Short mmCIF file of C-alpha atoms and ligand atoms in Angstrom, two decimals:
data_model
loop_
_atom_site.label_atom_id
_atom_site.label_comp_id
_atom_site.label_asym_id
_atom_site.label_seq_id
_atom_site.Cartn_x
_atom_site.Cartn_y
_atom_site.Cartn_z
CA MET A 1 -89.89 40.11 65.02
CA LYS A 2 -90.29 41.15 61.34
CA LYS A 3 -89.88 38.41 58.88
CA ASP A 4 -89.02 40.48 56.03
CA PHE A 5 -87.04 43.07 57.88
CA LEU A 6 -84.31 43.10 55.03
CA GLN A 7 -85.44 42.38 51.43
CA ILE A 8 -83.04 42.22 48.57
CA GLU A 9 -83.67 41.77 45.02
CA VAL A 10 -80.83 43.11 42.87
CA THR A 11 -78.61 42.66 39.86
CA LYS A 12 -75.15 44.00 39.38
CA ASN A 13 -73.07 43.46 36.10
CA TYR A 14 -69.44 44.00 35.91
CA PRO A 15 -67.70 43.51 32.64
CA GLU A 16 -66.72 39.92 33.72
CA PHE A 17 -69.11 39.13 36.54
CA GLN A 18 -72.86 39.14 36.87
CA LEU A 19 -74.72 39.16 40.17
CA GLU A 20 -78.25 38.22 40.85
CA ALA A 21 -79.62 37.93 44.23
CA ARG A 22 -82.91 37.67 46.04
CA PHE A 23 -83.43 36.73 49.78
CA THR A 24 -84.75 38.17 53.10
CA VAL A 25 -83.29 38.45 56.29
CA ALA A 26 -85.43 38.34 59.54
CA GLU A 27 -85.03 41.05 62.38
CA GLY A 28 -82.77 39.88 64.90
CA GLU A 29 -81.12 37.08 62.47
CA PHE A 30 -77.75 36.06 62.17
CA PHE A 31 -77.48 35.24 58.49
CA SER A 32 -74.56 34.07 56.66
CA LEU A 33 -73.46 34.38 52.90
CA VAL A 34 -71.14 31.45 52.09
CA GLY A 35 -69.35 30.62 48.79
CA PRO A 36 -65.97 30.38 47.34
CA SER A 37 -63.71 33.27 46.52
CA GLY A 38 -65.03 35.43 43.80
CA CYS A 39 -68.79 34.32 43.92
CA GLY A 40 -69.90 37.79 44.73
CA LYS A 41 -70.32 37.91 48.62
CA THR A 42 -68.42 41.26 49.04
CA THR A 43 -70.39 42.82 46.14
CA LEU A 44 -73.49 42.09 47.67
CA LEU A 45 -72.53 43.68 51.04
CA ARG A 46 -71.22 46.66 49.30
CA LEU A 47 -74.90 47.02 47.70
CA ILE A 48 -76.45 46.62 50.90
CA SER A 49 -74.26 49.25 52.58
CA GLY A 50 -74.57 51.57 49.72
CA LEU A 51 -70.81 51.44 48.83
CA ALA A 52 -72.14 50.13 45.39
CA ARG A 53 -75.41 50.83 43.39
CA PRO A 54 -77.35 48.03 42.11
CA ASP A 55 -78.10 47.85 38.33
CA THR A 56 -81.59 46.85 38.90
CA GLY A 57 -83.84 46.03 41.80
CA ARG A 58 -84.39 47.18 45.17
CA ILE A 59 -83.09 46.96 48.91
CA ILE A 60 -85.52 47.59 51.53
CA LEU A 61 -84.58 47.82 55.34
CA ASP A 62 -87.53 47.92 57.84
CA GLY A 63 -89.87 49.02 55.21
CA ARG A 64 -87.61 51.85 53.87
CA ASP A 65 -86.28 51.79 50.33
CA LEU A 66 -82.61 52.25 50.63
CA THR A 67 -81.62 51.81 47.01
CA THR A 68 -80.62 55.39 46.56
CA VAL A 69 -80.01 56.43 50.10
CA PRO A 70 -76.38 57.31 50.67
CA VAL A 71 -73.92 55.28 52.77
CA ALA A 72 -73.91 57.83 55.60
CA GLU A 73 -77.71 57.82 56.17
CA ARG A 74 -78.45 54.14 56.17
CA ASN A 75 -77.03 53.49 59.63
CA ILE A 76 -75.58 49.94 58.65
CA GLY A 77 -72.33 48.94 60.54
CA PHE A 78 -69.43 47.26 58.54
CA VAL A 79 -66.68 45.17 59.98
CA PHE A 80 -64.04 44.23 57.42
CA GLN A 81 -61.50 41.55 57.36
CA ASP A 82 -58.57 44.05 57.63
CA TYR A 83 -60.43 45.85 60.43
CA ALA A 84 -60.17 49.31 58.63
CA LEU A 85 -59.46 51.03 61.89
CA PHE A 86 -57.78 54.60 61.97
CA PRO A 87 -54.11 53.98 62.91
CA HIS A 88 -53.70 57.58 64.14
CA LEU A 89 -56.52 57.30 66.57
CA THR A 90 -56.72 55.45 70.01
CA VAL A 91 -58.88 52.48 70.78
CA GLU A 92 -61.38 54.96 72.39
CA GLY A 93 -61.04 57.48 69.47
CA ASN A 94 -61.93 54.63 67.09
CA ILE A 95 -65.04 53.64 68.83
CA GLU A 96 -65.99 57.22 69.43
CA TYR A 97 -65.57 58.21 65.73
CA GLY A 98 -68.80 56.82 64.28
CA LEU A 99 -70.74 58.49 67.11
CA LYS A 100 -69.18 61.98 66.33
CA ILE A 101 -70.06 61.49 62.58
CA ARG A 102 -73.62 61.04 63.75
CA ARG A 103 -73.37 64.25 66.00
CA LEU A 104 -74.15 62.71 69.14
CA PRO A 105 -74.01 65.16 72.11
CA VAL A 106 -70.35 64.77 73.86
CA ASP A 107 -71.83 63.31 77.12
CA ARG A 108 -73.72 60.59 75.29
CA ARG A 109 -70.86 59.74 72.91
CA ARG A 110 -68.60 59.41 76.01
CA GLU A 111 -71.02 57.30 77.57
CA ARG A 112 -71.68 55.00 74.87
CA THR A 113 -67.96 54.55 74.29
CA ARG A 114 -67.52 53.47 77.88
CA GLU A 115 -70.40 51.09 77.41
CA MET A 116 -68.67 49.52 74.27
CA LEU A 117 -65.23 49.17 76.12
CA ALA A 118 -66.84 47.31 78.85
CA LEU A 119 -68.96 45.15 76.70
CA PHE A 120 -65.84 44.08 74.68
CA GLU A 121 -63.59 43.92 77.78
CA ILE A 122 -61.14 46.30 76.25
CA GLY A 123 -61.41 49.08 78.67
CA GLY A 124 -57.80 48.50 79.69
CA LEU A 125 -56.80 49.17 76.06
CA ALA A 126 -58.75 52.59 75.63
CA ASP A 127 -55.84 54.71 75.26
CA ARG A 128 -53.68 52.54 73.25
CA ARG A 129 -52.90 53.17 69.53
CA VAL A 130 -54.57 50.50 67.43
CA GLN A 131 -51.24 49.46 65.61
CA ASP A 132 -49.94 48.46 69.05
CA LEU A 133 -52.74 45.89 69.31
CA SER A 134 -52.97 42.09 68.64
CA GLY A 135 -55.13 41.07 65.64
CA GLY A 136 -57.88 39.66 68.13
CA GLU A 137 -57.97 42.92 70.06
CA ARG A 138 -58.35 45.07 66.91
CA GLN A 139 -61.04 42.82 65.76
CA ARG A 140 -62.97 43.41 69.20
CA VAL A 141 -62.27 47.21 68.59
CA ALA A 142 -63.74 46.98 65.12
CA LEU A 143 -66.88 45.28 66.34
CA ALA A 144 -67.25 47.53 69.16
CA ARG A 145 -66.83 50.69 66.72
CA ALA A 146 -69.33 49.12 64.43
CA LEU A 147 -71.81 48.35 67.08
CA ALA A 148 -71.53 51.78 68.92
CA PRO A 149 -74.13 53.81 66.84
CA GLU A 150 -76.64 50.96 67.28
CA PRO A 151 -77.04 50.29 63.52
CA PHE A 152 -80.04 48.71 61.96
CA LEU A 153 -77.93 46.18 60.39
CA LEU A 154 -74.52 44.88 61.07
CA LEU A 155 -72.49 43.57 57.74
CA LEU A 156 -69.27 41.51 58.57
CA ASP A 157 -66.95 40.69 55.68
CA GLU A 158 -64.88 37.74 56.66
CA PRO A 159 -64.01 39.44 60.12
CA PHE A 160 -61.91 36.62 61.64
CA ALA A 161 -60.10 35.62 58.31
CA ALA A 162 -56.62 36.92 59.49
CA LEU A 163 -56.67 35.25 62.73
CA ASP A 164 -55.39 31.82 63.73
CA TYR A 165 -57.93 28.80 64.06
CA GLY A 166 -58.22 29.00 67.98
CA LEU A 167 -58.73 32.60 68.21
CA ARG A 168 -61.14 32.64 65.27
CA ARG A 169 -63.29 30.06 67.13
CA ARG A 170 -63.20 31.97 70.32
CA LEU A 171 -64.27 35.25 68.66
CA ARG A 172 -66.86 33.28 66.63
CA ARG A 173 -68.51 32.18 70.04
CA GLU A 174 -68.17 35.59 71.58
CA LEU A 175 -69.86 37.22 68.50
CA LYS A 176 -72.67 34.50 68.63
CA GLU A 177 -73.20 35.26 72.29
CA LEU A 178 -73.23 38.89 71.91
CA GLN A 179 -75.58 38.82 68.96
CA SER A 180 -78.15 36.76 70.95
CA LYS A 181 -77.88 39.03 74.10
CA LEU A 182 -78.26 42.44 71.95
CA GLY A 183 -80.39 40.95 69.30
CA PHE A 184 -78.88 42.90 66.36
CA THR A 185 -79.59 41.76 62.84
CA ALA A 186 -76.21 40.55 61.11
CA ILE A 187 -74.94 39.32 57.63
CA PHE A 188 -71.90 37.41 58.03
CA VAL A 189 -69.82 36.65 54.99
CA THR A 190 -67.32 33.58 54.99
CA HIS A 191 -65.80 31.23 52.52
CA GLN A 192 -65.33 28.76 55.25
CA GLN A 193 -68.12 26.05 55.50
CA GLU A 194 -67.30 25.30 59.19
CA GLU A 195 -67.79 29.11 60.20
CA ALA A 196 -71.14 29.40 58.21
CA LEU A 197 -72.61 26.14 59.80
CA SER A 198 -71.58 27.03 63.31
CA LEU A 199 -72.69 30.54 63.34
CA SER A 200 -75.76 31.00 61.46
CA GLY A 201 -79.31 30.73 62.08
CA ARG A 202 -79.85 30.66 58.30
CA LEU A 203 -77.44 30.89 55.44
CA ALA A 204 -77.23 31.50 51.68
CA VAL A 205 -74.99 29.38 49.65
CA MET A 206 -73.60 31.32 46.43
CA GLU A 207 -71.66 30.34 43.59
CA ALA A 208 -70.61 32.54 40.43
CA GLY A 209 -73.06 35.27 41.26
CA ARG A 210 -75.91 33.32 41.99
CA ILE A 211 -77.69 32.13 45.42
CA LEU A 212 -78.32 28.38 45.12
CA GLN A 213 -79.89 27.76 48.39
CA VAL A 214 -81.10 29.54 51.46
CA GLY A 215 -81.97 27.67 54.64
CA SER A 216 -80.98 26.73 58.23
CA ALA A 217 -77.42 25.28 58.61
CA MET A 218 -78.97 21.80 59.17
CA GLU A 219 -81.38 21.97 56.31
CA VAL A 220 -78.71 23.16 53.98
CA TYR A 221 -76.15 20.51 55.00
CA SER A 222 -78.73 17.73 55.31
CA HIS A 223 -80.90 18.52 52.29
CA PRO A 224 -78.73 20.39 49.62
CA SER A 225 -80.76 21.06 46.71
CA HIS A 226 -77.71 21.40 44.29
CA PRO A 227 -74.54 19.40 43.95
CA PHE A 228 -72.51 22.34 44.52
CA VAL A 229 -74.05 22.93 47.87
CA ALA A 230 -73.38 19.33 48.81
CA THR A 231 -69.80 19.50 48.31
CA PHE A 232 -69.21 22.93 49.36
CA LEU A 233 -70.67 22.56 52.77
CA GLY A 234 -68.77 19.23 53.53
CA ASP A 235 -67.37 16.11 51.82
CA ALA A 236 -70.15 14.21 49.94
CA ASN A 237 -70.59 11.30 47.66
CA LEU A 238 -72.57 12.10 44.59
CA ILE A 239 -73.70 8.89 42.88
CA PRO A 240 -75.54 9.05 39.73
CA CYS A 241 -78.89 7.17 40.12
CA THR A 242 -82.29 6.74 38.73
CA ALA A 243 -85.51 7.24 40.96
CA GLN A 244 -88.90 5.50 40.37
CA ARG A 245 -91.95 6.79 42.14
CA THR A 246 -93.71 4.47 44.68
CA PRO A 247 -96.79 4.91 46.77
CA GLU A 248 -94.26 5.14 49.67
CA GLY A 249 -91.77 7.43 48.24
CA PHE A 250 -89.08 6.55 45.77
CA THR A 251 -87.18 3.58 44.63
CA VAL A 252 -83.65 4.35 43.73
CA TYR A 253 -81.18 2.51 41.51
CA PRO A 254 -77.61 3.71 42.17
CA GLN A 255 -75.32 3.26 39.19
CA GLY A 256 -73.45 0.14 39.39
CA GLY A 257 -75.12 -0.65 42.54
CA LYS A 258 -76.01 -4.39 43.72
CA ARG A 259 -79.40 -3.42 44.88
CA CYS A 260 -81.98 -0.65 45.05
CA LEU A 261 -82.70 1.68 47.78
CA HIS A 262 -86.14 2.63 49.21
CA LEU A 263 -86.49 6.12 50.11
CA PRO A 264 -89.39 7.59 52.18
CA VAL A 265 -91.33 10.29 50.64
CA GLN A 266 -89.35 13.18 49.19
CA GLU A 267 -90.44 15.74 46.76
CA GLY A 268 -89.43 15.92 43.20
CA PRO A 269 -89.79 14.13 39.91
CA ALA A 270 -88.81 10.65 39.12
CA GLY A 271 -85.86 10.07 36.71
CA PRO A 272 -82.09 10.81 36.66
CA HIS A 273 -80.79 12.16 40.03
CA LEU A 274 -77.68 12.15 42.18
CA LEU A 275 -77.82 10.25 45.17
CA MET A 276 -75.99 12.30 48.06
CA VAL A 277 -74.39 10.26 50.94
CA ARG A 278 -71.89 11.85 53.48
CA PRO A 279 -68.85 10.03 53.99
CA GLU A 280 -69.69 9.59 57.71
CA ASP A 281 -72.88 7.67 56.65
CA VAL A 282 -71.30 5.08 54.49
CA LEU A 283 -70.85 1.79 56.48
CA PHE A 284 -69.07 -1.49 56.01
CA THR A 285 -71.49 -4.46 55.85
CA ARG A 286 -71.31 -8.15 55.01
CA GLN A 287 -74.92 -8.46 54.52
CA ASP A 288 -76.83 -7.32 51.48
CA PRO A 289 -74.47 -4.41 50.48
CA VAL A 290 -75.53 -1.59 48.17
CA TYR A 291 -71.65 -1.77 46.66
CA THR A 292 -68.91 -3.96 46.72
CA GLY A 293 -65.47 -2.88 46.15
CA GLU A 294 -61.62 -2.64 47.06
CA VAL A 295 -60.26 -0.39 49.58
CA VAL A 296 -57.93 1.84 47.79
CA THR A 297 -57.03 4.55 50.72
CA ILE A 298 -56.82 4.50 54.43
CA GLU A 299 -55.78 7.88 56.02
CA TYR A 300 -55.41 8.04 59.84
CA LEU A 301 -57.05 11.19 61.04
CA GLY A 302 -56.84 10.62 64.88
CA TYR A 303 -60.61 10.70 65.67
CA GLY A 304 -61.28 8.12 62.99
CA PHE A 305 -60.23 7.08 59.31
CA ALA A 306 -60.69 8.53 55.99
CA VAL A 307 -61.27 5.62 53.79
CA GLU A 308 -61.90 5.33 49.88
CA VAL A 309 -63.44 2.25 48.11
CA LYS A 310 -63.55 1.68 44.60
CA VAL A 311 -66.92 0.36 43.56
CA GLY A 312 -66.60 0.87 39.86
CA ALA A 313 -64.66 1.93 36.94
CA ASP A 314 -65.39 5.48 37.63
CA LEU A 315 -66.75 5.41 41.11
CA VAL A 316 -64.90 5.78 44.37
CA LEU A 317 -66.86 6.02 47.46
CA LYS A 318 -65.60 8.17 50.52
CA MET A 319 -65.99 7.02 54.00
CA LEU A 320 -65.37 8.32 57.38
CA THR A 321 -65.09 5.58 60.09
CA GLY A 322 -64.89 5.80 63.88
CA LYS A 323 -61.67 4.91 65.80
CA GLU A 324 -62.21 1.21 65.17
CA MET A 325 -60.77 0.01 61.71
CA ASP A 326 -60.37 -3.65 60.86
CA HIS A 327 -60.05 -3.49 57.14
CA VAL A 328 -56.82 -3.28 55.18
CA LEU A 329 -55.67 -1.66 51.73
CA GLY A 330 -56.54 -3.94 48.81
CA GLU A 331 -59.33 -5.89 50.74
CA GLN A 332 -62.70 -6.38 49.04
CA VAL A 333 -65.59 -4.97 51.20
CA GLY A 334 -69.26 -4.62 51.12
CA LEU A 335 -70.74 -0.99 51.78
CA ALA A 336 -74.22 0.15 52.94
CA PHE A 337 -75.63 3.63 53.67
CA ARG A 338 -77.01 4.79 57.00
CA PRO A 339 -80.90 4.54 56.77
CA GLN A 340 -82.46 7.98 56.42
CA SER A 341 -79.05 9.54 55.55
CA VAL A 342 -79.29 9.49 51.63
CA LYS A 343 -80.65 12.49 49.66
CA LEU A 344 -81.77 12.72 46.13
CA ILE A 345 -80.63 15.99 44.26
CA PRO A 346 -81.60 16.85 40.85
CA ARG A 347 -78.85 16.12 38.22
CA PRO A 348 -77.71 19.09 36.28
CA GLU A 349 -78.16 19.26 32.72
P1 ATP B 1 -63.68 36.85 48.21
O1 ATP B 1 -63.99 35.65 49.08
O2 ATP B 1 -62.50 36.42 47.40
O3 ATP B 1 -63.61 38.14 48.87
P2 ATP B 1 -66.25 37.47 46.78
O4 ATP B 1 -67.05 36.18 46.89
O5 ATP B 1 -66.47 38.53 48.06
O6 ATP B 1 -64.71 36.92 46.99
P3 ATP B 1 -66.41 39.65 45.14
O7 ATP B 1 -65.39 40.40 45.97
O8 ATP B 1 -67.86 40.12 45.45
O9 ATP B 1 -66.22 38.10 45.48
O10 ATP B 1 -66.16 39.71 43.63
C1 ATP B 1 -67.10 39.02 42.69
C2 ATP B 1 -66.58 39.53 41.25
O11 ATP B 1 -66.82 40.62 40.82
C3 ATP B 1 -64.97 39.18 41.08
O12 ATP B 1 -64.86 38.53 39.90
C4 ATP B 1 -64.40 40.33 40.97
O13 ATP B 1 -63.37 40.47 40.21
C5 ATP B 1 -65.64 41.32 40.40
N1 ATP B 1 -65.83 42.63 40.80
C6 ATP B 1 -65.86 43.20 42.00
N2 ATP B 1 -65.79 44.65 42.05
C7 ATP B 1 -65.62 44.87 40.91
C8 ATP B 1 -65.57 46.25 40.19
N3 ATP B 1 -65.65 47.27 40.85
N4 ATP B 1 -65.38 46.30 38.75
C9 ATP B 1 -65.33 45.17 38.00
N5 ATP B 1 -65.48 43.72 38.58
C10 ATP B 1 -65.58 43.78 39.95
#
């Protein structure tokens, strides 16, 4: 496996938007780009595919500099949110199309198309026109079409966004299984954190044209390096605090807290930070609480309760409890944090 199979270091400037990105993708990796609408995910995919040119920098794929190579010569597959299938062609015609463009001999083309129809279990739809298909079926055809020419790299731009939740989850699982079976390298764009976390080997979190953090789903969720990453990938309490270095790690003083916390060795300088605690890691306690405060919200979620506790003039802590809940609105409670679950994040200027 080549670790730096795809190397990207580019800038792109539009009148009201600047993109600056630098990351690598390993061969056979399923890599996600995740971030809110307008952060530059599609622009980045367009640069990789050749639909747009970077202003500066380079894109290297398997050792070959693609920066000035035309789209048609890159052998990169693209699956779009709106499928972009040819409505006048049948399912079979759509899958065969890319192979025709690559001038594959007719026999090989037919054989490969049959393989793809079987792989995606859409053989029964071969002669249907694509406008007569359901959304899920169309997306299977779009994936089959993109993978038919055995691209070096598959780019997927929110491919399941138009589908309902259940189907999206099913296709997501199927795609992941297919990717581990065939071993193709893929970059998957989504603005949904759940999708990115469940699919990716590694992911890059983007905001306003910048990549804030790259890492495995677990690393980025558990050790966000930036407040935006912490809150974008899930709910998080971000508590202003001061950290002092000790031989064992850090002693942390959360703003308005009843006591300090001792954190095992963590990198980074002492001084002002944000203490990140996920709602599921905030616990009720009667003994030696970090905070005390008033329960101001209790929301029943079925699998548990979302609870908010006001612990200071400007600080409300979010909790996610299990099915048992023996506290009531207005009650004074003590709170502690699950050991090992709190993280320090540098406080932005
Ligand atoms: P979404 O999730 O909504 O698709 P995105 O993260 O994919 O968003 P982009 O489509 O990459 O975001 O757009 C990023 C920014 O670049 C937007 O502000 C957009 O208006 C701007 N932009 C994209 N293409 C052009 C262009 N050709 N000319 C000018 N501005 C552009």
